[in-house]
Amino acid sequence: MKRYSFPRKILAVLLCMSLLLASSSCKKKKTQDLGERGIKESDPFFESEVSELKFPIDESKKLEYMSIDSIRFLGQKILASYIIQYEFPEADPETGYLTDIQWEEYSRQGTAMFSMEGEYLGEMVNNDAFGLPCIAVDNDGNIATLSMNYNENYQVDGLKIVSRDDSGNTVKEIDLQMPPSSDLQYVTVLQFLPDGKIAVQSSYTAPVYIFDASGKYLFNIASVERGVAGEIFLHEGKYYAFSMPTDWFGTLDYYIHEIDMTTGEMKPGKKANGIVNISALTYGEDGVYTSTPNGISKYNPVSGEMEEVFDWNETDVNRRILSSVRSFPINENEIHAIATEYNDSFINYKYYVLNLKRAKSNPHAGKKILYVGGLGLSSGFYDYMYEYNADTSHDCRIEAFDYLYSLEDGTSLDEQFYTNITNRINLMLLSGEAPDILVNFAGYDQYANDAMLVDLNTYIDSGKGLDRSEYFDNIFRSMEVNGKLYYIPMSFALEGYLANTQYLDADTNWTFDDMDRAAEALPDGMLMIPPTESTDLLKKYMGSDLTTYMDYANKKVNFNSEGMIRVFEEVKKYAAKEDLSDRSFLMGLVGTSSYGGLKVYDTSDFSGLGGSKPVVKLIDYLRYDQSAMVGVEITDLNDYSLYLGIAEGNGKFIGYPSLHGNGVMAQSGESMAIFAGSPYKDEAWEVIRSFFSKEAQTSLTSGIGRGFPLNISAFDENMQAEKEKINGAYTEFQKDVSQNEVWNVILYPVEDGQVEELKGIIENAKSSYHTDEAVMSVIMEEAPGYFEDTRSAEEVLKNIDNRALLIVQER
């Protein structure tokens, strides 16, 4: 059955779209010395053993999905609570029923035990009739499980903890006194505190119930607006806990609070700078540890500082598996970790145990270091880095650092993060301290000059370059600044509007004048676009033109111009007039394991999901004729066919309107640039060029939402494979519909001609996103003055000119 739980779908979408968010950002224990090019024997290095955890999957059946509820080190074992669901066999064609089937063979749940080397040791006995056990290690080192008794209303009316030794013998049982007025329906967190108290919690939105060592209920820890997330931990004699907003559609941030463990009072907290994902934290006897694809750090709840204790460049693990990793440092010479490798299908993630031990000497001594700095380094890059470093014929070793996890610039949750980080990169380039290769900075035009970056056209057109006829050369050209290619895209997406041709017949390269004429012809009551904040719309309408108002070479700006006044006027005309802060917006597409991870249209009613805020599906404005078009991003054939299907044959992908008809905008996926001051420019180009082989391009973009390849042959093969996958899933979807086994989802096939149509759109794209984060921040601060009718456009743009000029001149 294709049961389709919305919380699981949301999780899947978050994982698909934002795997870059690991547990924290951190300060390095020392500043990376880019001038230190040679590796010495005395440089720290850790030997690594990586083992995949093999769960008890019945290979004779087809797996529908596997879900891991929790996975952790407990003593010298690894415990993982799991649910495995297999696809049921075909029903009897005459009766429509499944016959002669042992239902329990197709659904399994349990807690698997593994050795520290990843060997499957068997199952932990679970006496709880309702789901997976809640497990912890008690203060005597025994494995403790919490079982729940339920009343006729399926509410918990009894809690019992059973502790067992390594042989499985019961050594202690504790009945927990039920809290008064408890509405517990399940428990997911069991914790034994150092002072002997016991804590249980169902979720971060619920109270933490505290008991004494005998099971007597003492008090609860609760807050109306914020819930305790993660474990309660001891630091320098005081208890602390992190919190997050209980309204998960609101602003996501984390605070650290001191907890009074005599009363349960959660004292006023302070923002936990550097923490991005509570679930990736680990709690040791000497503190809280947090891991990212850069390294492992220790968090101090008093100072709020992170100190890096390990750098992943100090070992040879393939960092593609480290997007979600929890690390357990034993001491300075030994580290254990559990890593999760996600995939597009959401069906069967891979889990690894990593054992790291300090080596006596660095085996890479004598090699030079090629430094790479990126903003969200991909699994494809880490695959290449792992293979490159394993090849002993190379004179260099790549060391990578992902600025997305560097606390020096705040975190990706901070409003000024990208402004801060682009300013820092600017200083690094000017001072000569930049990495040899910069990854994912395409469109930041403040760096686009010969003093900072290399014009990659000189390499493309050299003897060791690329044959432009084999690539979408127009996409390369769209990324140029003054005829020079400072950032080369390795993949790309398309951005624009999906228009309903019943009401709007616009050219792809339309202008503001065209949009105004089209708006006059719309039926009464129909919006041109869904409700959109004026500042968000401003970003779209000036996205490909921003830096044309800036002359970096001569340190001049010219925002106070007729062109920008017109942009402001158009934004004011079509942006929402009402306050939109009382609602949340989602596109309405989700990924599902039921159909190979493909995105589908979710027809569910989202209105009650946002807590205090209603949730609005943007795509419904187009589907139900409420607006003539809606803004979309096309990252693959799945997106394109799905949007056209939702439009029921009346969809057309067009560009954002602009002054000069720039058309559909190409958005760089992953990009690379070479620092002009690098001593290893040729070696850096060899690294970049390797990503443009047909095989590398296919690997980089195969999967859901990974963008389009630049290589035309790889594009053609990707499209054929994606078409077959989508249409195969559509056949399965139709079958499920006929058997009433689909809930609230719609999938559409790839129609004849759509691939050719999409390719034609790509071949005609001529613009890309160009910006300057510091200047854009100024525009976002000043522009509301015009949209709120407190200042004229000329007054606002004069202020922008003055402030932007200071930024440009100070660089």
Short mmCIF file of N, CA and C in Angstrom, two decimals, residues 84 171 180 350 369 386 439 444 509 548 564 591 626 656 795:
data_model
loop_
_atom_site.label_atom_id
_atom_site.label_comp_id
_atom_site.label_asym_id
_atom_site.label_seq_id
_atom_site.Cartn_x
_atom_site.Cartn_y
_atom_site.Cartn_z
N ILE A 84 11.23 -2.15 8.92
CA ILE A 84 11.41 -2.61 7.55
C ILE A 84 10.05 -2.99 6.98
N VAL A 171 18.89 -6.96 35.77
CA VAL A 171 19.55 -6.60 37.02
C VAL A 171 18.76 -5.57 37.81
N PRO A 180 1.02 13.65 37.01
CA PRO A 180 -0.39 14.07 37.04
C PRO A 180 -0.75 14.78 35.74
N LYS A 350 22.06 4.29 3.83
CA LYS A 350 23.17 3.48 4.30
C LYS A 350 23.75 4.09 5.58
N ILE A 369 49.93 20.60 -0.83
CA ILE A 369 48.50 20.70 -0.55
C ILE A 369 47.82 21.63 -1.55
N TYR A 386 38.26 12.08 -2.84
CA TYR A 386 38.69 10.80 -2.25
C TYR A 386 39.53 10.01 -3.25
N VAL A 439 34.62 26.96 -4.64
CA VAL A 439 33.48 26.19 -5.13
C VAL A 439 32.17 26.85 -4.70
N TYR A 444 28.57 35.79 -7.59
CA TYR A 444 29.04 36.85 -6.69
C TYR A 444 30.06 37.69 -7.45
N ASN A 509 11.09 35.60 -23.49
CA ASN A 509 11.93 36.77 -23.20
C ASN A 509 11.06 38.03 -23.10
N THR A 548 24.85 45.15 -13.13
CA THR A 548 25.00 46.09 -14.25
C THR A 548 24.91 47.54 -13.76
N MET A 564 16.19 51.38 -12.68
CA MET A 564 15.86 50.85 -11.36
C MET A 564 14.53 51.42 -10.85
N GLY A 591 8.83 14.76 -2.17
CA GLY A 591 9.44 13.51 -2.62
C GLY A 591 8.82 12.35 -1.88
N GLN A 626 -6.29 30.80 -9.86
CA GLN A 626 -6.29 31.97 -8.99
C GLN A 626 -5.25 32.99 -9.41
N TYR A 656 11.45 35.52 -16.00
CA TYR A 656 10.92 36.64 -15.23
C TYR A 656 10.90 37.87 -16.16
N GLU A 795 14.36 58.84 -3.62
CA GLU A 795 14.99 58.97 -2.30
C GLU A 795 15.60 57.65 -1.84
#
